[in-house]
Coordinates of C-alpha atoms in Angstrom, one line a residue:
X1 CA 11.5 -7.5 -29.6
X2 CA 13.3 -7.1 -26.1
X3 CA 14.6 -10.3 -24.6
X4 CA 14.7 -8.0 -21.3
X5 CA 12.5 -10.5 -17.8
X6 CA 10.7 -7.3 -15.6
X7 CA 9.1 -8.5 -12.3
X8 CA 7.3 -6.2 -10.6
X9 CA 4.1 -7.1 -8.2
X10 CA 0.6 -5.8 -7.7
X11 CA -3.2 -5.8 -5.5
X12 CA -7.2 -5.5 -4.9
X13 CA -11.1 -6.1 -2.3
X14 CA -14.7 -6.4 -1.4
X15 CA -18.3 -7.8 -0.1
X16 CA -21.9 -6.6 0.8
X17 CA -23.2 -3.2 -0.8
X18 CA -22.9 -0.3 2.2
X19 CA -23.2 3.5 1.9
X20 CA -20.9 5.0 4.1
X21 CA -23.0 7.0 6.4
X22 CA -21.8 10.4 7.8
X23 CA -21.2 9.7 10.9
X24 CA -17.9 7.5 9.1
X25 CA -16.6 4.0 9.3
X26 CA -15.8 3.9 12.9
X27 CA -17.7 0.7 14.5
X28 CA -17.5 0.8 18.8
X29 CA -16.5 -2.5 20.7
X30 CA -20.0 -3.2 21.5
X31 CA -20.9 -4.0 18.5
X32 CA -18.1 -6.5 17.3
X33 CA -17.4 -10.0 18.1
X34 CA -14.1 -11.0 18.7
X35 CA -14.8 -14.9 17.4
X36 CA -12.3 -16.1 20.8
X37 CA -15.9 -18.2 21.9
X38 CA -16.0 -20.0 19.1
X39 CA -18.7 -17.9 17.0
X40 CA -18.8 -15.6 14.4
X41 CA -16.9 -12.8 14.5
X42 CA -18.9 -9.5 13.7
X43 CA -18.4 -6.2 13.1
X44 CA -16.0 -6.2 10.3
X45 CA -16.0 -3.7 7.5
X46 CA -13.6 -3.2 4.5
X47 CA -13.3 -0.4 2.5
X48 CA -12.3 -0.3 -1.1
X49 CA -10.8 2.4 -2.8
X50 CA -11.9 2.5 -6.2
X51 CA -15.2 2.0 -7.7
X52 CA -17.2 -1.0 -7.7
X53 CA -16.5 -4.0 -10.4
X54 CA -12.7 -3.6 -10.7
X55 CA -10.3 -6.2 -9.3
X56 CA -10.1 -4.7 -5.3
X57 CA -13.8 -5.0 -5.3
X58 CA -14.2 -8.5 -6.6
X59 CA -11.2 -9.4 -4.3
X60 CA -13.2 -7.7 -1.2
X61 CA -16.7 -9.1 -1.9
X62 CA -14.9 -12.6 -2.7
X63 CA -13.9 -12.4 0.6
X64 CA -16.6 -11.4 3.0
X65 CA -18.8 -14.0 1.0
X66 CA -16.5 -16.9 1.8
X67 CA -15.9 -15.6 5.4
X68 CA -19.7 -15.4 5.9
X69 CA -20.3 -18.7 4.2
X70 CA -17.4 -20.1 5.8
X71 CA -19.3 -19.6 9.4
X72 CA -15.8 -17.0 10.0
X73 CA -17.2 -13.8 10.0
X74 CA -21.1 -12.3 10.2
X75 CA -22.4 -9.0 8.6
X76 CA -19.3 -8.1 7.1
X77 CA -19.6 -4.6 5.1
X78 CA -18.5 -4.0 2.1
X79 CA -18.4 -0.8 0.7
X80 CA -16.6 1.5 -2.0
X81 CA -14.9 5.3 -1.2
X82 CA -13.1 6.0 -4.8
X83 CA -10.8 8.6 -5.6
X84 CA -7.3 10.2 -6.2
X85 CA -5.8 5.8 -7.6
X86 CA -7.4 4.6 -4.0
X87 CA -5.7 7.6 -1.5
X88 CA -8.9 9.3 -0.6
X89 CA -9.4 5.8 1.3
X90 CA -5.7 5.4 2.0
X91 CA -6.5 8.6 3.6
X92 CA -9.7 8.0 5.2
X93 CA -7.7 4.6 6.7
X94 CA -5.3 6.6 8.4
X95 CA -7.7 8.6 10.0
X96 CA -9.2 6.1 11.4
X97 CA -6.3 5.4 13.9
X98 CA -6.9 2.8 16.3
X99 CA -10.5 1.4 14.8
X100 CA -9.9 -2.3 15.0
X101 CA -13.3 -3.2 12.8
X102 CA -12.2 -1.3 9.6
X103 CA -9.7 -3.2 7.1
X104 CA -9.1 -1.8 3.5
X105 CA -8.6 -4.2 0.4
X106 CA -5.2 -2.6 -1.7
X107 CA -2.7 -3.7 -3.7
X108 CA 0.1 -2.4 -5.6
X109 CA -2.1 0.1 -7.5
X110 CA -2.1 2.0 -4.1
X111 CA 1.2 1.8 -3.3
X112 CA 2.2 3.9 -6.4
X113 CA -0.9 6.1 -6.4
X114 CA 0.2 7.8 -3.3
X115 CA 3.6 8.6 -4.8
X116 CA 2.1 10.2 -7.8
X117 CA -0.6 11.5 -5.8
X118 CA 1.8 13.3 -3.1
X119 CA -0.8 11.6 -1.0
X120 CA 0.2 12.4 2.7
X121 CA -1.3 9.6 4.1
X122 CA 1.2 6.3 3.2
X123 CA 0.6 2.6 3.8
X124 CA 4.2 2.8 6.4
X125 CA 1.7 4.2 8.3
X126 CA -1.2 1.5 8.5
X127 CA -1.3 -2.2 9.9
X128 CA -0.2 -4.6 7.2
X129 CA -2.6 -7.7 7.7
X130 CA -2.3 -10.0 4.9
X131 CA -1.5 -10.1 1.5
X132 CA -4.0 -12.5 0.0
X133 CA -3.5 -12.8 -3.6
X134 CA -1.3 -13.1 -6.8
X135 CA -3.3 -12.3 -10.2
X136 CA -1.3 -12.0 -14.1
X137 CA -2.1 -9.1 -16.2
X138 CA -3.8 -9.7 -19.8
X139 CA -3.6 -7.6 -23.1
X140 CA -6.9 -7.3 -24.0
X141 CA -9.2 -5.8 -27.2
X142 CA -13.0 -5.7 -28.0
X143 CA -14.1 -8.4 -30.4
X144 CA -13.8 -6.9 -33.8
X145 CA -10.9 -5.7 -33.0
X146 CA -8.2 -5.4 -36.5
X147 CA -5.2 -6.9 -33.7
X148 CA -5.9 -10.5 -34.0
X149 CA -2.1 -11.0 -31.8
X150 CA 0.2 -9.6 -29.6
X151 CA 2.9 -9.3 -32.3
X152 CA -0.4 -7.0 -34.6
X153 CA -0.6 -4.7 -31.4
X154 CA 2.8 -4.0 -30.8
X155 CA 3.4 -3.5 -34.5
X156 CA 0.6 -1.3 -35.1
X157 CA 2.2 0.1 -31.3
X158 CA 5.5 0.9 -32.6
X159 CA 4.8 2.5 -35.3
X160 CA 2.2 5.4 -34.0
X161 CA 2.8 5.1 -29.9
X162 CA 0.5 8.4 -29.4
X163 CA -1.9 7.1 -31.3
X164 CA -2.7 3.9 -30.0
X165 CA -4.6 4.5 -27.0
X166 CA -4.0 1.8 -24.0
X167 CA -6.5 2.1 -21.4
X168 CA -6.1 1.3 -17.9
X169 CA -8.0 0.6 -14.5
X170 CA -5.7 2.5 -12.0
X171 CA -4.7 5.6 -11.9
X172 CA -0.7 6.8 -12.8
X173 CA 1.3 4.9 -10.3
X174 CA -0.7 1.6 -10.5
X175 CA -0.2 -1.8 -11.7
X176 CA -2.9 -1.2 -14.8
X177 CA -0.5 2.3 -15.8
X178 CA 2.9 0.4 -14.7
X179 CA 2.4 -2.8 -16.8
X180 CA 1.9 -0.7 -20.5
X181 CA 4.8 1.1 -19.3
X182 CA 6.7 -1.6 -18.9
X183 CA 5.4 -3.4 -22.0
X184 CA 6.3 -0.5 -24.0
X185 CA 9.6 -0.3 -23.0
X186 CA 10.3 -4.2 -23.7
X187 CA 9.2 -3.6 -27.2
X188 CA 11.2 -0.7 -27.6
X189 CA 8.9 2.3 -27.4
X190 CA 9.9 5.3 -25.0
X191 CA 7.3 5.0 -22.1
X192 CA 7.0 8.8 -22.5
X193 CA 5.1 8.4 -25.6
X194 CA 3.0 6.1 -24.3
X195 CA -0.6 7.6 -24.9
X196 CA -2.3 6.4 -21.6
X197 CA -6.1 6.7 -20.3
X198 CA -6.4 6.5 -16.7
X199 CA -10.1 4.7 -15.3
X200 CA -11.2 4.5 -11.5
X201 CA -11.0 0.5 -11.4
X202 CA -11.8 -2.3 -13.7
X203 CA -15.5 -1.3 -13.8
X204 CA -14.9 1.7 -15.4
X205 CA -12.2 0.5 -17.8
X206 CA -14.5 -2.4 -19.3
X207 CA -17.1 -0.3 -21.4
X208 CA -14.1 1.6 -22.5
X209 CA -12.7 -1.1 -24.1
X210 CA -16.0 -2.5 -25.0
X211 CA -17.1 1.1 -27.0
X212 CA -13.6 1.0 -28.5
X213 CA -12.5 4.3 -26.4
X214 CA -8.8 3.0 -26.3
X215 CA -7.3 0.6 -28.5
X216 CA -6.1 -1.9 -25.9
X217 CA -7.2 -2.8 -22.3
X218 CA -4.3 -3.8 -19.7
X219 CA -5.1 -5.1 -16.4
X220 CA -5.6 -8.1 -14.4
X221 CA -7.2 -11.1 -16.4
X222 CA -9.9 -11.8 -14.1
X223 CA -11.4 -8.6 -14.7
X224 CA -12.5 -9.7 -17.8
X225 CA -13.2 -13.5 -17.8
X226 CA -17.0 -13.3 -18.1
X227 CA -17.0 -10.8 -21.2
X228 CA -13.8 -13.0 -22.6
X229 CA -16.3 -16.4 -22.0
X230 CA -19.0 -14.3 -23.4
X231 CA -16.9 -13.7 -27.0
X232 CA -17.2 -9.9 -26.2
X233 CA -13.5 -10.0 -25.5
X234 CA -10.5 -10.9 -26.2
X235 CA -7.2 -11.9 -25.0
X236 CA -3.7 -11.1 -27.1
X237 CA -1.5 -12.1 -23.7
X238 CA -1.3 -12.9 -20.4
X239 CA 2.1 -11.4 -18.5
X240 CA 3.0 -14.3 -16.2
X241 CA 5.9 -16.7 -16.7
X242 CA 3.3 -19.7 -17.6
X243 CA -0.2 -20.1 -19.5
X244 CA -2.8 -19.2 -17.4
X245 CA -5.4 -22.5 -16.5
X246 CA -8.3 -20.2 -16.8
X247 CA -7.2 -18.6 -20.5
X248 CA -5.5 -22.2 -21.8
X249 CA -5.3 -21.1 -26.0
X250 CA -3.8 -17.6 -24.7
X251 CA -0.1 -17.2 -24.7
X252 CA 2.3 -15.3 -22.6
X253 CA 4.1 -12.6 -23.7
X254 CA 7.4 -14.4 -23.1
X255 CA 6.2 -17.3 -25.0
X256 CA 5.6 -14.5 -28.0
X257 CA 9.3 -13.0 -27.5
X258 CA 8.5 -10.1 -25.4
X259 CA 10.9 -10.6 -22.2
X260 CA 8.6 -9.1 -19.4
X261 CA 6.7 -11.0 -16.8
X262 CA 4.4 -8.9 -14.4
X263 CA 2.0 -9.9 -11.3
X264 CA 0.1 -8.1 -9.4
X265 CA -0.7 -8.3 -5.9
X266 CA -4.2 -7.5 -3.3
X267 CA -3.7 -7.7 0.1
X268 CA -5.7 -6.2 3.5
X269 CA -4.3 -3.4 5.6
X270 CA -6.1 -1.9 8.6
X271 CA -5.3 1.6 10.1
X272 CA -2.7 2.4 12.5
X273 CA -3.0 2.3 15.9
X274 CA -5.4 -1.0 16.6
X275 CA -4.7 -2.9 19.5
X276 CA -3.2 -6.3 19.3
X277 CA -6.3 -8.2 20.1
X278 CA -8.3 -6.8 16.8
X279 CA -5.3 -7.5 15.0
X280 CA -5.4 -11.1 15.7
X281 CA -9.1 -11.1 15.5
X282 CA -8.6 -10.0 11.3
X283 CA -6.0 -12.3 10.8
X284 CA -7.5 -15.5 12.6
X285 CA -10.4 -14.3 10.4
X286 CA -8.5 -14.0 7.3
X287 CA -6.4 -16.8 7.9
X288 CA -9.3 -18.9 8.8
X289 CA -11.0 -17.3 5.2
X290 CA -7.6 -18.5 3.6
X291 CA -7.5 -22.1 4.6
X292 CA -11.4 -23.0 4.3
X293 CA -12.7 -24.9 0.8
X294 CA -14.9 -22.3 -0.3
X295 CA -11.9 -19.9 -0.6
X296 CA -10.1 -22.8 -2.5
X297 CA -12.8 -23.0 -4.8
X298 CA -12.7 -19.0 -5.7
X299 CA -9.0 -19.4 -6.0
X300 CA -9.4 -21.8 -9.1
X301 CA -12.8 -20.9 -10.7
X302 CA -10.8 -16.6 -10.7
X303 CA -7.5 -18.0 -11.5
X304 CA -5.8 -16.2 -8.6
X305 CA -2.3 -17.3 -7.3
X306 CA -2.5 -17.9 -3.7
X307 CA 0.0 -15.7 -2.3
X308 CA -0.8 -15.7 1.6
X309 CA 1.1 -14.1 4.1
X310 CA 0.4 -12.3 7.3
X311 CA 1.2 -9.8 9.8
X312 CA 5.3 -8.9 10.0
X313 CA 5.7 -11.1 7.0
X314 CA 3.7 -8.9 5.2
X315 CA 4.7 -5.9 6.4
X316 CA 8.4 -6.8 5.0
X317 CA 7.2 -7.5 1.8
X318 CA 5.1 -4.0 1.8
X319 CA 8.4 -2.1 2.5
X320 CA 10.2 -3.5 -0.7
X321 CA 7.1 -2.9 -3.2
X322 CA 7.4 0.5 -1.9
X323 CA 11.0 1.3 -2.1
X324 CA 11.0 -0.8 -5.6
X325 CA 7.6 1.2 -7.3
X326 CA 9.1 4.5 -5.8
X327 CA 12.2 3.9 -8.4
X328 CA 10.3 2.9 -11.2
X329 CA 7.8 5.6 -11.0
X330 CA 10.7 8.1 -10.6
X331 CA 13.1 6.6 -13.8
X332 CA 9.4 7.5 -15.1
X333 CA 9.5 10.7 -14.0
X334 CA 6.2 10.8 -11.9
X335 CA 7.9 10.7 -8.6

């Protein structure tokens, strides 16, 4: 197998169930707090752009729970506007120029959807708040599954790459499409022949691999823990550099000989335009989120990495995932 060490880094959001209503996301001054007396802040909504029960979502809800338990944040809405790998909401984000109340949870998933998309809305063009976390990607398969390793899969892999389905929770361009692709080509198989299904989130890409629609399952670990605790999954390999706490018997796939390590990445953007002071309000909120106990706590019972950074820090390392996904998706030939 390849000795060859990839890195490449990857995102996700969510909170309280909201329907969008049609008169949009847009929420007036009066009816936000902006937490500088000491209370609450309210007001806040984040949007997340895939469907609920993937990775942004739990990331999203994760958040606005803590924030609200936390004494941060009050009424903070939660809700989902899938489509087109998570640019309808990149989108709908950038239209929202200058609304202060509206963040949306993303990660690296978008950042390469709206390359392969020709989205013409681009995250250059929203307010980088924070990047929150750091999450490994797993190999997963249904229970009575013939693979019983890594080294089954990517034999079985090798030898018929159309024919061994891998299924994924982003769309072309994201860290669930980029991570096979990059597998493959570690092993030795042309990512070309790499017979892909796209789903809208981790949600969607669970009863796939649960009703044996695709062969494999690659995404980010957490997505799966409670079906992987329940014996309804399980997992070949996890993609970071050590064993995951949260997955102790599982190995990495350098520890089996396959050189390539891979981590994805969720932050919080909001759209462009906001003034400074709703700026500071997310990010005294998020930062706030970020150092309290209960956010600890969800750190080590999801097995995230802590990754935190805010504002121009951010925004820095947003410019580099994007230059670096743009050259991988276009060696790919989907950009």
């Amino acid at each position: 197998m390849a000795t060859r060490r990839n890195v490449l880094f990857i995102s996700v959001a969510a909170a309280t169930a909201f329907a969008l209503a049609a008169c949009g996301a847009t929420a007036g001054k009066e009816d936000a707090g902006s937490g500088d007396d000491g209370q609450p802040v309210s007001g806040l909504r984040i949007m997340v752009p895939n469907s609920p029960g993937g990775g942004y979502d739990t990331t999203a809800r994760t958040a606005a729970k803590v924030m609200e338990d936390a004494k941060i944040a009050t009424g903070v809405q939660v809700f989902n506007l899938p489509g087109a790998g998570g640019t309808v909401g990149l989108q709908r984000t950038v239209n929202e120029k200058g609304n202060g109340k509206l963040a949306m949870q993303m990660g690296l998933g978008v950042v390469g959807a709206s390359y392969t998309s020709k989205s013409s809305a681009t995250l250059t063009q929203t307010t980088p708040l924070a990047k929150m976390i750091e999450e490994a990607g797993a190999i997963v398969v249904p229970k009575d599954s013939p693979y019983r390793t890594i080294g089954d899969l990517v034999a079985a892999w090798k030898a018929d790459p159309k024919g061994v389905a891998v299924g994924g929770g982003s769309s072309p361009g994201g860290p669930d499409h980029l991570l096979p692709m990059q597998l493959a080509r570690a092993v030795g198989i042309d990512p070309r022949q790499v017979n892909f299904v796209s789903y809208d989130g981790g949600g969607e890409l669970l009863p796939a691999v649960l009703g044996g629609k695709v062969a494999f399952g690659a995404s980010g670990f957490g997505e799966f823990l409670d079906q992987v605790e329940a014996g309804q999954i399980r997992v070949l390999a996890v993609t970071s550099e050590q064993p995951i706490e949260a997955l102790k018997d599982v190995p990495t796939l350098t520890s089996a000989g396959i050189g390539l390590v891979f981590t994805n990445w969720r932050g919080i953007v909001a759209p462009p335009g906001i003034s400074d002071a709703d700026k500071k309000v997310w990010i005294d909120a998020l930062t706030k989120m970020h150092d309290s106990d209960e956010w600890k706590a969800e750190l080590a019972k999801r097995g995230w990495t802590d990754a935190f950074v805010t504002g121009d820090e951010f925004a820095t390392f947003l410019t580099e995932q994007d230059r670096a996904v743009a050259e991988l998706l276009k060696q790919l030939g989907l950009a």
